[in-house]
Every structure is written in C-alpha cells, then in structure tokens.
Amino acid sequence: MAQTPYAYFPGCTLHGTMLEYNASARLVCEAAGVDLRELKDWNCCGAWSAHTTDYMLGLALPARNLQKAEAMQLPMVVPCAVGFSRMKLAMHEMENPAVLSAVNQAIDKPFKNSVVVEPLLKVLASDSLDLEVKKPLQGLKVACYYGCLLVRPQKILKFDDENNPQTMDKLMSRLGAEPVDWDFKTECCGAGMSMPRPDVVNRLSSKILLAARSMGADCIAVACPMCHFNLDFHQREVEAERKEKIQMPALYFTQLMGLALGFSAKKLMLDKHLVDPMPMLKSKGMAA
Amino acid sequence: MARIGVFVCHCGSNIAGVVDINRTVEAARKMPQVVYAADAKYTCSEAGQSAIRDAIKQHRLNRVVVSACSPRMHENTFRRTVASAGLNPYLMEIANIREHCSWVHGDNKEAATSKAIDLIGMAVAKVTRDEPLTPKRVSMTPRALVIGGGITGIQAALDIANAGHEVVLVEREPSIGGRMSQLDKTFPTLDCSACILTPKMVDLAQHPKITLLTSAEVKSVNGFVGNFEVEIRQKSRLVDHVKCTGCGTCWQKCPENVNSEFDMGMGKRKSIYIPFAQAVPNKPVIDTASCRYIKYLKWAETKEGKKPPECRICEKICPTGAIDWEQPEQILTEKFGAIVVATGFKTFDHSVLGEYGGGRIPDVISGLQLERLMSASGPTGGEVKRPSDGAHPKTVVIVSCVGSRDDRIGRPYCSKICCMYNAKHAIMLKEHDPEIQIYIFYIDVRTGGKDFEEFYRRSQQEAGALWIRGRVSKIHREGKKLIVRGEDSLIGRPVEIPADLVVLATGVEASDGVVGLAQTLNISHDSYNFLVEAHPKLRPVETHTDGVFVAGAAVGPRDIPESVAHGGAAAAKAIGLLSKEELATDPMTAIVDPVKCVSCFACHEVCPFGAPEKETLRDGRTVSVINESKCKGCGLCIVACRPGAINLRGFTSQQVLAEVTSLWR
Amino acid sequence: MQMAGAITPVASSEFLDYVGKQSGQRIMDCYQCGKCSAGCPTAYDMDLTPRQMIRAIQLGLKEEALKSSTIWMCVSCQTCSVRCPVQIDIAKAIEAVRLLAVAEKAPAAEKNVKLYHQVFLKSVEFTGRLYEMGLSVAFNMLSRHPFTGMDILPTMLRKGKLALMPVFKGTAEVEAIFARIKR
Ligand SMILES: Cc1cc2nc3c(=O)[nH]c(=O)nc-3n(C[C@H](O)[C@H](O)[C@H](O)COP(=O)(O)OP(=O)(O)OC[C@H]3O[C@@H](n4cnc5c(N)ncnc54)[C@H](O)[C@@H]3O)c2cc1C
Ligand code: SF4
Ligand code: SF4
Ligand code: SF4
Ligand code: SF4
C-alpha cells in the first residue's frame, strides 16, 4: 500500500503510561498507509504547565518540535490532544512576527511557523484511506469522546465542531460500530487536575461516565491520553465514591480501529486498561 | 434685469452674536443687481416675513436672498413668503450663515463675518440665474397595496379600506394571520389570540373594498408615489377557489401526511390542506412538494425509480370538482397610489446553537412550539406533552435570549418580546398543570410596556416561577432527563436543573425574502435585514421612497399592541396620501439636452430611482429622457454624464459655476 | 478576599488596562450574563467564578483577582471563551491575571496546583520530557500526601505502564531553552 509520510510527535505519555495508544496507533497507521516518522529527540510540549506559568516557555517548548517537522518538510501528526492543542495555539500566537522572532531566539533555531499540524484522529478518519474492515464492530455502541483540546477553539484549531463533532463518530460507523448520540463529547474531564486536585477529575469524569451509560453506550472511545487517564484510571475512585460499579471501558479509537482491522487484543494492548474491556468485547463476540 | 433683495437674519443672538450684521448688510447692498438689503431679528417670524413681502412690493424685487439658517429648516417657509407676494417661489435662495457659519466659527468673529458675506455673494450669483419653475401635477391612483397579512397588515388594510379606499392584500402563505394566529394566549392580558384575531381576519375577507390574494407574492414594482404599477404573482394552488366551498372532504381523505409548518413541526397536515381551522380563506391548497399525484406526474416524465401511487383521491371526492391540476401560476398587474409593507418576522433557528443540542434534542423546543402545544387547536389538543415520549413534563426550564444579545452569531440586539412571553408561558404552564415547576433563566428581565412589570410579578406570585439570573451554557441529556446548566449569577454558583422539557425563547429575525422585496420596492434594510424607517423617531412608518410605508415586526421586534398601532399609523399616512386627487412633484429635476446626449445611458446605470428612460427622436436617434415624476433631483446622473448633457433645474451647472466664481471676484 | 467594609471600585483602573492589553480582550464588554461560569468545569471550586473574575477586573480589584483560586483552578479548557456572547476570551484574560500573579509572586490560593506546575516543569527542564514516575513521586512528597495513588502503583508497574527512567537525548538543548527564557 502507498504510504503517506508524516512527522510524528507522539507526546510524553505515549512513551510512558499510555504505551498502548502508541502501539495501536502505529499498527493501524501501518495498515492504513500512514507512514509515521517520529521526530528525533522531540521534547515535552509543556502541556498545561508551561503556558500556564510562563508565556514564552509555553511557546518555545512546542516550537522546538514544530521546527523539527518544518525541517523535515512534512505535516506533523499528533495523537495526543494536549500536544495538538499546544502546537496549534502556539502557532497562532507566533503569527505575530515579534513573538515569532522572540521564540526563534529562545529555541536558537530558524523557525518560520509554516508547519501543517493535524490530529491523528483526522488523518485516520480520512475518507481517502483504504481501510480493510475485517471484523466489523457490529452492535458495539460507542460513545465518542473528543474532550476539550481537540476541538476548542474551533476558530484556531480548525478541526471539528465544538459541541457535536463527527469525525470519530463517522469513523466508528465506517468500522461497523454504532456511535451514540450524546451531549458530553466535548465536556471537560478535568485535564491535568488529576494530580493536584483528583477530586475535581473524579467529579467531572463521573458525569461523563454516567452520561455515556445513560445513553446506552458499551464503551467510550477517546483520542487523548489525558482523557483516557481521567476516564479509566479515575473510574476506580468514582466507583468508590459513588459506591457502585460503572465498569465503562475507555478505549483509544486506534484500539477499536485495530480490532476492526483484525489485530489481536494482545497486539492492541487491550490488557493495559484498569477497567478491563475484555468481558464487554467478549460478550459482543469481538475478542476471544 | 434682476432686482434682488437680501434679508440678513440675526436669529436672536445665534447669528448676530458672531457675525457683524451691519457690515454684512452694507456689503450685500453693494453686490451686483442687489437693489435692497435689510436685517431682521427673526426673519422667520410673522413680522420678518411681512417685511419681505412689503419690500418685494415696495422695491419691485424679482429675486430674493434670505440669509439665515439651513434650507432644511425654512426653505419651504420662505418660498411660501415670496409666493404670497406674487413671486415664483423658486426665485428665492437661502444663504446658510448659521449652521455653515456662526455656529461653527464662534471663535473668530472677523472671519465669520467675511465668510457670511461670501455666502451671501454666492447666493446672489445663483439667484440671478434662477429660472421660474412650476411643480408638475400627477394624478393619484386611490388604491393601496398591503404586503403581508399578519396582524400589522390586517390592521393597515382594514383602516385604509374603512376610510373608503380600495385595498389589495398580498400574503404569501395560504392564509392570513401571521405569527399571531399561532399563539395560544397573549400577554399581558392573557386573552385568547384566536378569539381576538379571527374576527378581524373575517372582517377583512368580507370587506367590500378589500381584495385578498393569498399564496401570492409581489414580483415587480414600477412607477412612483401615486402611480405604482405592481406585478403580483398568484401561485398555483391546484384548487379552484371559486368552485371550492371549503367543505373539507378532500383534506379529510388525503392519504399523505406532512409535518405542519403552522404547528412548527409538532403536528401533521395533509398534502391538500388549510394551515389551521380558522384559516382565511378557508379553502385548501395542494402542496406540490408532497402530493402523491404530483410526484407521480414527475415520475411519469422520466420513469426513473419507484412508481408513486397515482392517488387523485381529492379530485375523485370533491363534490364541486374544484381540483384543477392544470391551474397555472398567474401574474396580475395592478396600479396603486401607496404601498404598506408588513412582512413581519420569523423566529431564530436554534439549530445553530450546538450547546443547546443543535436542534437534535426533541424535548428542547422553541417558545412558538410551546404555543402550539398549549393551544386547544394544536396538535395535542392543548395538552402539554413532551415530543419524545408524550409524557407530561413536571419540570420545565425556560431559557431566555436564545439568538438574542449574542454577538457571536451576529444577533446583538434584544428581541424585546421574549421576556414577556416567558412570563406568559410560565403562567399558562401552571394553568395547564398545577404541579409543574418552572425555572426561567434570564440575563435581564425587560418589562417596559404597559402592565408588563405586574405581569412578570404574576409569573412569580401565581405560577411560582423561579427566575434565575444567568445565561445557560449547556443542555445535555442524561437518560430521559435534560440537564440544564447555568450560573445563578446572584449567588455566584453554578446551578444544574434536571428538566423534562426545555423551552428556548428564540429571538426575532427578519422574514425570509425581505431583502429581495426591499430591493424591488427600493427601500432600505439594516444589517439584520429589518426594514429601515425614514427617521427612527419622527418618521417611523415612512421610508425614503415616497408612497412606501413600513410597519410591524418587519421593522424590528414588536409585540401585538405595538404592531397594531404601527399598522394603523402606516394606514393613516397612506390614507392622507390617497385622499389627495393630485400630487405635486418637486420641479427641481434633471433634464437631458437631446442634442448633447450620446446615448451611452450611463445615467440609467447610476440613477437609484429608475428615472432615466429612453426616447426615440424624429432623426432616429434614441436618447435619454428623465421621467420627472420619478426624479428626486439627487444629481448622480449629472456627474455620470460624460458629454455633460444633463442639467438640474434650479441647480444648473452655470449656477454652480457662478457661485464659485463669485468667490474670487 | 477582602471581607470587611465596602469595596471601592475604580471605573478605569490600571489593572483593567493591563489585563485588557495583555490578553487583547475588551473586558468592559462583559455584561455579566454568567454563561462562562455556567459552562466552566471547575467553577464549583473557584472562589470567584469566571464571571466574577471578569467583574473583579472591571472593578479594578487587583488584589482579589491575584489571590483568587480561580487563576489556578482554570484548566484552560476554553469552554467559557467559545461560548461568551460578547466574544471575550475569558481563558486568556484569566491567563493574563495568572501570569501577573506569578510575576508578582502573589500567594497561590491553590498551592497544590501551582506546585504541580513547578514540579512538572522541573521534570521537563532536566529530562526534556515529562517523567511521569518522577513527577508523581516528587509531587506527592512535596504536597505531603506521599501515599496518594500509591495503592495502585504495583498494578501500574505490573502492566508496564510506568517507565522507570526517561530515555531522551535532547536534554541539553531543552535545558538551554529554559535558561535563555529565564534570563
Ligand atoms: C412565541 C411567541 C409568543 C408571542 N406572544 C405574544 C403575546 O403574548 N403578546 C404579544 O403582544 N405579542 C406576542 N408575540 C409577538 C407577535 O407574534 C408579533 O408582535 C406579531 O405577530 C407581529 O405581527 P406582524 O404582522 O408584524 O408580523 P407577522 O405576524 O410575522 O406577519 C407577517 C405576515 O407577512 C407574511 N409575509 C412575509 N413575507 C412576505 C412577503 N414577501 N410577501 C407576502 N407576505 C409576506 C407572512 O407570511 C405573515 O403572514 C409573540 C411572538 C412569539 C414568537
Ligand atoms: S392527489 Fe392525493 S396526495 Fe395529492 S392532494 Fe390529492 S389526495 Fe392528497
Ligand atoms: S426580551 Fe428578554 S429574553 Fe428576549 S432578548 Fe430581550 S432580554 Fe432576552
Ligand atoms: S460569558 Fe462573556 S459576557 Fe457572559 S459573564 Fe462571561 S465574560 Fe461576561
Ligand atoms: S477555560 Fe478555565 S475558566 Fe474557562 S471554562 Fe475552562 S476552566 Fe473554566
């Protein structure tokens, strides 16, 4: 299959806690003809902390990575919503020539601010990709969760609708699943509050989980490691607080894609989640 | 030989406080062909005017310059003054030494005085070259066209007809009544909307002076005040309304069900239908988009796809044979002296607001939809049931300012009526079901009308509605509940209310198609497409096109009492116009010199009033001529005409040149 | 927050000007509708809701604003900004206040959040990337809840979810960036 090359910025968590996202992303990309060329020596984009406490740092950290992609003359693809948002928002700030030249000085590299940055979701949901669906996700009700950072502000990120995005839903339909029409697709999960204020994340995640359940979802599909952490890792605490089981699996959209394209649960690292998706997938006949 | 009199006004101290009047009079006296110059404390007063009249007689003046305030103030006054002394009124010029001089140069009296002298010199140069002009008289067609049959148009039509003039009312829907016919009850008195509207609709239909054209639209407008020539498109209804008795057999038997526009999609109608039970006229039309036989006819042309049934049930059962599949669209050409535009409004389409469900949540409805649910003649027979499952809602949340006061979507204005209809909805919901709990999110409650504040208080006292100050950010579904999130900005905390039904108070927007209509009529609209009045305070129903009046919600958000008053006001203006036998037109119009005209017709392009026409001369050349009745004397064509063939009466190029040259003499 | 006595609002304060300029927002356009607070995920935990923060800026109440928990509780989710009917980017205005608070070393009402950012950035400064294990250990030590989340640690390790040391070669370059900006 013809392979389209992209400069790949995985983001810190894909090399850390969220290795299953990285693994599944690489598998489906290869199958779909998306050639991921990882940036050499990429660095942390600064996530929530850099721009929050230091304007220049919030620009320079993403810029060092953007400069690498620019030098490779390839569009940059980002699986992590945090990284995607930081790259795009930094580029927006750097449209101001004075800001751009200050950043150039900080990173000590010539950077023209002329990179195309796309979220992995957009690349993999493109209609032009040849996807061979071997095991359609028939009967799987998926609540697609996009979170904040992938879509807001639409004016700048220019990806999908701020309230009712459709990219992942359409992809899920293409894979044979049934996307759930629900209203929490872009409600905040608490983002980086997980460590300093886990109570905040628990409250917000519980709303999302309960809404998905109330609308009849079998699982939640996500496109961001931070969202995944807040919905999967924190579910345990939500269950403890509410004194009830929720057991709503949160899967990366790349993992669901991988299942439909015929990869095994093991290869897709479905065993990495704290809320085990296997019982649900087995009951649907989607995993052995 | 001209004998010019110059009259310099003090305007109390307005002019005299700055300009040296004595020096000015002296200077005027020395100007060429000036035989008399004098000053007066107030030239416009009766004493001042009679001084002018006396001087004309005594000094045999044949031209007059009044040097005073802006011609906008008193040009007509002084024209009448000189006319009453036997002069042609167009042989008078005004030198504006107040707005153009004393008011703006108070800090330099010396310079102001010499400028005043210059201004008078210019007026003297111009008046020397003035020609006597006579207004043309045109006849008046004593009939009015009313466009739009909502409460505004109905009121205007009835008032004009009752004054004895013929009226044609053009309504594009199959029935008149407008939005008011969709309402259940009306604030602030809660009288039943149909009970007060239907009698007026019937009066209108039966009025001997009124011709009602429904399913009709204005296609083109030509002519000018007193003599508009209007083409009206009468759309084909496929039902012969002369034969039809409105018995209702057809719409009972028609097998095709369609969403009812009148019920805002909350109920169904047939393909052959009257929009609602009290419709006027009470005779059906066939909706060609959904009718099975029409679909069959379209299919028969290509024979592609599945064959639709050949139906024609209505035709078979109609006892009078009124169904007419061949009925053509008709174009009627009618003449009118005046036109009233009352095309009303539509409500904001909330599907653009994703945070409120983007139109996808069935139990998030608009205020107008709630009116239909509460109406005894509505789709649920007046029972308030939620659309998704027919359950009776126990908690209802009303959201204000939806599509209003929102820059994001280009709707920064307040829609004015929704606060009050929210209060009304609260009171009526409670009447329907005493157990209902009502929450109303608002930003400000606007109750500026008569009895409005009391009505708002009633919604709290009688209906127990809890008004919460804050704009709602999000509505989301959780199972069967709708969770509404706002901030109670008075206590400064986020609030969440689990509701069974959410009613969005959608704002007022201009009707569809109004821009095209405004262009046809040559009137303006604002950036929101509301029609623009000639003056927002002093000429609220006139437009810049003489003889065309605007009224009701087409001009901006309005409630029923205001719309009725507005419709009446437009009618009064139209009646005033129609009761004249003839109209005098301003003689200061453009005139083409056929010898100089090179037939480029640039003037036709630029004239905003369509005044230039074509005329073929005896030598075979086709040249431009100006229709004096349409010309407003704006002068655009004069600038556009490259050979300089056009001149403006009373403002000839020669006169303007003389004014300018007077300055360097 | 200043409790006793009446506040003295200032119609055109330096603080208002500063925040307006830094954020590029027309703060005075806000008509206090509350839609920002209504959609804010963390408004429940703020002492000033986003709307009240905008009001504080309008009134020139600099001290209240800098000391608020709001500036630390905001997670930059942008919900407020994209829904504001008068198109104020509230998140950006809050960011301007926060950056001012950092610059003026105002005491942070949400100590843990500020601490989290500091620890996070230290990790990035010295390892180039986020070192999650290091971050959580350091954060827990410094915030004096050393055992938060520790019960799940064995599971995480068993699932291979926590890399023990970061693997990254660009450290020096990133350190240099930090150094240049601090200058
Ligand atoms: C939910 C709701 C509740 C309300 N409740 C109240 C209340 O309780 N009390 C109150 O005082 N007011 C109330 N109002 C306001 C009231 O509806 C308006 O004041 C009134 O309808 C305005 O009348 P109108 O004739 O100017 O416009 P409309 O009622 O809109 O009538 C305009 C007419 O013109 C026709 N038309 C449009 N364009 C053309 C065209 N190009 N050619 C021919 N015809 C055309 C339309 O089909 C329509 O029939 C309410 C409004 C809403 C939305
Ligand atoms: S032909 Fe049939 S579908 Fe069409 S209007 Fe008549 S009855 Fe209705
Ligand atoms: S009338 Fe009331 S609800 Fe309607 S736009 Fe104005 S303030 Fe909002
Ligand atoms: S949403 Fe905008 S206008 Fe409303 S309170 Fe917040 S900042 Fe002010
Ligand atoms: S950006 Fe900050 S203030 Fe705005 S909604 Fe998100 S958390 Fe709240």
PDB file of N, CA, C and O in Angstrom, chain B residues 416-456:
ATOM      1  N   LYS B 416     -36.908  41.791  22.550  1.00  0.00           N
ATOM      2  CA  LYS B 416     -37.951  42.589  23.172  1.00  0.00           C
ATOM      3  C   LYS B 416     -39.202  41.845  23.645  1.00  0.00           C
ATOM      4  O   LYS B 416     -39.763  42.172  24.680  1.00  0.00           O
ATOM      5  N   ILE B 417     -39.683  40.864  22.871  1.00  0.00           N
ATOM      6  CA  ILE B 417     -40.949  40.223  23.238  1.00  0.00           C
ATOM      7  C   ILE B 417     -40.769  38.996  24.119  1.00  0.00           C
ATOM      8  O   ILE B 417     -41.700  38.569  24.786  1.00  0.00           O
ATOM      9  N   CYS B 418     -39.554  38.422  24.126  1.00  0.00           N
ATOM     10  CA  CYS B 418     -39.422  37.090  24.734  1.00  0.00           C
ATOM     11  C   CYS B 418     -39.515  37.096  26.251  1.00  0.00           C
ATOM     12  O   CYS B 418     -40.080  36.167  26.823  1.00  0.00           O
ATOM     13  N   CYS B 419     -38.980  38.122  26.925  1.00  0.00           N
ATOM     14  CA  CYS B 419     -39.113  38.151  28.381  1.00  0.00           C
ATOM     15  C   CYS B 419     -40.578  38.030  28.759  1.00  0.00           C
ATOM     16  O   CYS B 419     -40.947  37.281  29.658  1.00  0.00           O
ATOM     17  N   MET B 420     -41.402  38.788  28.030  1.00  0.00           N
ATOM     18  CA  MET B 420     -42.822  38.783  28.365  1.00  0.00           C
ATOM     19  C   MET B 420     -43.490  37.463  27.992  1.00  0.00           C
ATOM     20  O   MET B 420     -44.338  36.971  28.712  1.00  0.00           O
ATOM     21  N   TYR B 421     -43.110  36.903  26.845  1.00  0.00           N
ATOM     22  CA  TYR B 421     -43.775  35.633  26.552  1.00  0.00           C
ATOM     23  C   TYR B 421     -43.271  34.518  27.460  1.00  0.00           C
ATOM     24  O   TYR B 421     -43.994  33.561  27.717  1.00  0.00           O
ATOM     25  N   ASN B 422     -42.058  34.667  27.996  1.00  0.00           N
ATOM     26  CA  ASN B 422     -41.600  33.697  29.001  1.00  0.00           C
ATOM     27  C   ASN B 422     -42.487  33.743  30.232  1.00  0.00           C
ATOM     28  O   ASN B 422     -42.888  32.702  30.766  1.00  0.00           O
ATOM     29  N   ALA B 423     -42.787  34.952  30.694  1.00  0.00           N
ATOM     30  CA  ALA B 423     -43.660  35.097  31.858  1.00  0.00           C
ATOM     31  C   ALA B 423     -45.027  34.492  31.546  1.00  0.00           C
ATOM     32  O   ALA B 423     -45.624  33.774  32.352  1.00  0.00           O
ATOM     33  N   LYS B 424     -45.496  34.758  30.322  1.00  0.00           N
ATOM     34  CA  LYS B 424     -46.784  34.210  29.899  1.00  0.00           C
ATOM     35  C   LYS B 424     -46.743  32.678  29.900  1.00  0.00           C
ATOM     36  O   LYS B 424     -47.656  32.027  30.410  1.00  0.00           O
ATOM     37  N   HIS B 425     -45.682  32.128  29.354  1.00  0.00           N
ATOM     38  CA  HIS B 425     -45.593  30.672  29.294  1.00  0.00           C
ATOM     39  C   HIS B 425     -45.584  30.056  30.694  1.00  0.00           C
ATOM     40  O   HIS B 425     -46.191  29.011  30.918  1.00  0.00           O
ATOM     41  N   ALA B 426     -44.913  30.748  31.624  1.00  0.00           N
ATOM     42  CA  ALA B 426     -44.894  30.228  32.991  1.00  0.00           C
ATOM     43  C   ALA B 426     -46.310  30.176  33.550  1.00  0.00           C
ATOM     44  O   ALA B 426     -46.753  29.161  34.096  1.00  0.00           O
ATOM     45  N   ILE B 427     -47.046  31.270  33.386  1.00  0.00           N
ATOM     46  CA  ILE B 427     -48.399  31.334  33.941  1.00  0.00           C
ATOM     47  C   ILE B 427     -49.294  30.281  33.279  1.00  0.00           C
ATOM     48  O   ILE B 427     -50.053  29.569  33.938  1.00  0.00           O
ATOM     49  N   MET B 428     -49.151  30.154  31.965  1.00  0.00           N
ATOM     50  CA  MET B 428     -50.024  29.206  31.261  1.00  0.00           C
ATOM     51  C   MET B 428     -49.666  27.759  31.562  1.00  0.00           C
ATOM     52  O   MET B 428     -50.546  26.907  31.673  1.00  0.00           O
ATOM     53  N   LEU B 429     -48.371  27.481  31.686  1.00  0.00           N
ATOM     54  CA  LEU B 429     -47.979  26.101  32.027  1.00  0.00           C
ATOM     55  C   LEU B 429     -48.568  25.706  33.371  1.00  0.00           C
ATOM     56  O   LEU B 429     -49.059  24.592  33.553  1.00  0.00           O
ATOM     57  N   LYS B 430     -48.517  26.644  34.296  1.00  0.00           N
ATOM     58  CA  LYS B 430     -49.061  26.361  35.632  1.00  0.00           C
ATOM     59  C   LYS B 430     -50.570  26.138  35.555  1.00  0.00           C
ATOM     60  O   LYS B 430     -51.115  25.294  36.272  1.00  0.00           O
ATOM     61  N   GLU B 431     -51.235  26.896  34.675  1.00  0.00           N
ATOM     62  CA  GLU B 431     -52.679  26.680  34.491  1.00  0.00           C
ATOM     63  C   GLU B 431     -52.946  25.285  33.944  1.00  0.00           C
ATOM     64  O   GLU B 431     -53.914  24.637  34.307  1.00  0.00           O
ATOM     65  N   HIS B 432     -52.073  24.847  33.032  1.00  0.00           N
ATOM     66  CA  HIS B 432     -52.274  23.521  32.457  1.00  0.00           C
ATOM     67  C   HIS B 432     -52.075  22.419  33.477  1.00  0.00           C
ATOM     68  O   HIS B 432     -52.722  21.394  33.422  1.00  0.00           O
ATOM     69  N   ASP B 433     -51.122  22.625  34.377  1.00  0.00           N
ATOM     70  CA  ASP B 433     -50.805  21.574  35.339  1.00  0.00           C
ATOM     71  C   ASP B 433     -50.243  22.215  36.596  1.00  0.00           C
ATOM     72  O   ASP B 433     -49.098  22.658  36.629  1.00  0.00           O
ATOM     73  N   PRO B 434     -51.032  22.285  37.655  1.00  0.00           N
ATOM     74  CA  PRO B 434     -50.602  22.973  38.872  1.00  0.00           C
ATOM     75  C   PRO B 434     -49.353  22.362  39.507  1.00  0.00           C
ATOM     76  O   PRO B 434     -48.713  22.997  40.341  1.00  0.00           O
ATOM     77  N   GLU B 435     -49.017  21.128  39.116  1.00  0.00           N
ATOM     78  CA  GLU B 435     -47.831  20.508  39.734  1.00  0.00           C
ATOM     79  C   GLU B 435     -46.527  20.896  39.045  1.00  0.00           C
ATOM     80  O   GLU B 435     -45.440  20.583  39.529  1.00  0.00           O
ATOM     81  N   ILE B 436     -46.634  21.550  37.914  1.00  0.00           N
ATOM     82  CA  ILE B 436     -45.426  21.881  37.153  1.00  0.00           C
ATOM     83  C   ILE B 436     -44.534  22.867  37.916  1.00  0.00           C
ATOM     84  O   ILE B 436     -45.030  23.803  38.537  1.00  0.00           O
ATOM     85  N   GLN B 437     -43.229  22.601  37.884  1.00  0.00           N
ATOM     86  CA  GLN B 437     -42.247  23.539  38.435  1.00  0.00           C
ATOM     87  C   GLN B 437     -41.574  24.255  37.274  1.00  0.00           C
ATOM     88  O   GLN B 437     -41.128  23.614  36.330  1.00  0.00           O
ATOM     89  N   ILE B 438     -41.513  25.575  37.362  1.00  0.00           N
ATOM     90  CA  ILE B 438     -40.972  26.329  36.233  1.00  0.00           C
ATOM     91  C   ILE B 438     -39.748  27.148  36.655  1.00  0.00           C
ATOM     92  O   ILE B 438     -39.782  27.865  37.653  1.00  0.00           O
ATOM     93  N   TYR B 439     -38.679  27.023  35.876  1.00  0.00           N
ATOM     94  CA  TYR B 439     -37.457  27.792  36.105  1.00  0.00           C
ATOM     95  C   TYR B 439     -37.181  28.609  34.853  1.00  0.00           C
ATOM     96  O   TYR B 439     -37.238  28.079  33.748  1.00  0.00           O
ATOM     97  N   ILE B 440     -36.912  29.885  35.032  1.00  0.00           N
ATOM     98  CA  ILE B 440     -36.630  30.735  33.871  1.00  0.00           C
ATOM     99  C   ILE B 440     -35.249  31.367  34.023  1.00  0.00           C
ATOM    100  O   ILE B 440     -35.020  32.161  34.939  1.00  0.00           O
ATOM    101  N   PHE B 441     -34.327  30.990  33.146  1.00  0.00           N
ATOM    102  CA  PHE B 441     -33.008  31.626  33.142  1.00  0.00           C
ATOM    103  C   PHE B 441     -33.101  32.927  32.355  1.00  0.00           C
ATOM    104  O   PHE B 441     -33.656  32.946  31.258  1.00  0.00           O
ATOM    105  N   TYR B 442     -32.573  33.991  32.903  1.00  0.00           N
ATOM    106  CA  TYR B 442     -32.641  35.288  32.221  1.00  0.00           C
ATOM    107  C   TYR B 442     -31.350  36.054  32.463  1.00  0.00           C
ATOM    108  O   TYR B 442     -30.590  35.720  33.371  1.00  0.00           O
ATOM    109  N   ILE B 443     -31.112  37.070  31.664  1.00  0.00           N
ATOM    110  CA  ILE B 443     -29.961  37.946  31.930  1.00  0.00           C
ATOM    111  C   ILE B 443     -30.466  39.256  32.530  1.00  0.00           C
ATOM    112  O   ILE B 443     -29.949  39.756  33.505  1.00  0.00           O
ATOM    113  N   ASP B 444     -31.474  39.818  31.871  1.00  0.00           N
ATOM    114  CA  ASP B 444     -32.200  40.960  32.425  1.00  0.00           C
ATOM    115  C   ASP B 444     -33.659  40.686  32.087  1.00  0.00           C
ATOM    116  O   ASP B 444     -33.936  40.077  31.066  1.00  0.00           O
ATOM    117  N   VAL B 445     -34.576  41.119  32.917  1.00  0.00           N
ATOM    118  CA  VAL B 445     -35.985  40.966  32.571  1.00  0.00           C
ATOM    119  C   VAL B 445     -36.469  42.312  32.070  1.00  0.00           C
ATOM    120  O   VAL B 445     -36.401  43.305  32.795  1.00  0.00           O
ATOM    121  N   ARG B 446     -36.941  42.346  30.845  1.00  0.00           N
ATOM    122  CA  ARG B 446     -37.296  43.628  30.237  1.00  0.00           C
ATOM    123  C   ARG B 446     -38.807  43.754  30.150  1.00  0.00           C
ATOM    124  O   ARG B 446     -39.462  43.084  29.378  1.00  0.00           O
ATOM    125  N   THR B 447     -39.335  44.610  31.004  1.00  0.00           N
ATOM    126  CA  THR B 447     -40.785  44.705  31.141  1.00  0.00           C
ATOM    127  C   THR B 447     -41.220  46.136  30.963  1.00  0.00           C
ATOM    128  O   THR B 447     -41.937  46.687  31.786  1.00  0.00           O
ATOM    129  N   GLY B 448     -40.812  46.737  29.849  1.00  0.00           N
ATOM    130  CA  GLY B 448     -41.038  48.167  29.673  1.00  0.00           C
ATOM    131  C   GLY B 448     -42.404  48.571  29.156  1.00  0.00           C
ATOM    132  O   GLY B 448     -42.640  49.741  28.914  1.00  0.00           O
ATOM    133  N   GLY B 449     -43.334  47.643  28.978  1.00  0.00           N
ATOM    134  CA  GLY B 449     -44.631  48.029  28.417  1.00  0.00           C
ATOM    135  C   GLY B 449     -45.673  48.240  29.495  1.00  0.00           C
ATOM    136  O   GLY B 449     -45.437  47.981  30.675  1.00  0.00           O
ATOM    137  N   LYS B 450     -46.847  48.688  29.053  1.00  0.00           N
ATOM    138  CA  LYS B 450     -47.935  48.929  29.993  1.00  0.00           C
ATOM    139  C   LYS B 450     -48.382  47.608  30.631  1.00  0.00           C
ATOM    140  O   LYS B 450     -48.641  46.639  29.919  1.00  0.00           O
ATOM    141  N   ASP B 451     -48.451  47.562  31.915  1.00  0.00           N
ATOM    142  CA  ASP B 451     -48.857  46.385  32.698  1.00  0.00           C
ATOM    143  C   ASP B 451     -47.862  45.221  32.604  1.00  0.00           C
ATOM    144  O   ASP B 451     -48.181  44.106  33.008  1.00  0.00           O
ATOM    145  N   PHE B 452     -46.693  45.461  32.052  1.00  0.00           N
ATOM    146  CA  PHE B 452     -45.753  44.348  31.872  1.00  0.00           C
ATOM    147  C   PHE B 452     -45.107  43.914  33.186  1.00  0.00           C
ATOM    148  O   PHE B 452     -44.993  42.732  33.470  1.00  0.00           O
ATOM    149  N   GLU B 453     -44.651  44.879  33.989  1.00  0.00           N
ATOM    150  CA  GLU B 453     -43.972  44.523  35.237  1.00  0.00           C
ATOM    151  C   GLU B 453     -44.927  43.729  36.138  1.00  0.00           C
ATOM    152  O   GLU B 453     -44.545  42.728  36.732  1.00  0.00           O
ATOM    153  N   GLU B 454     -46.185  44.167  36.183  1.00  0.00           N
ATOM    154  CA  GLU B 454     -47.163  43.460  37.003  1.00  0.00           C
ATOM    155  C   GLU B 454     -47.326  42.022  36.505  1.00  0.00           C
ATOM    156  O   GLU B 454     -47.458  41.083  37.282  1.00  0.00           O
ATOM    157  N   PHE B 455     -47.283  41.881  35.187  1.00  0.00           N
ATOM    158  CA  PHE B 455     -47.456  40.552  34.581  1.00  0.00           C
ATOM    159  C   PHE B 455     -46.278  39.647  34.936  1.00  0.00           C
ATOM    160  O   PHE B 455     -46.447  38.475  35.271  1.00  0.00           O
ATOM    161  N   TYR B 456     -45.086  40.232  34.918  1.00  0.00           N
ATOM    162  CA  TYR B 456     -43.883  39.488  35.302  1.00  0.00           C
ATOM    163  C   TYR B 456     -43.996  39.027  36.752  1.00  0.00           C
ATOM    164  O   TYR B 456     -43.720  37.873  37.090  1.00  0.00           O
TER     165      TYR B 456
END
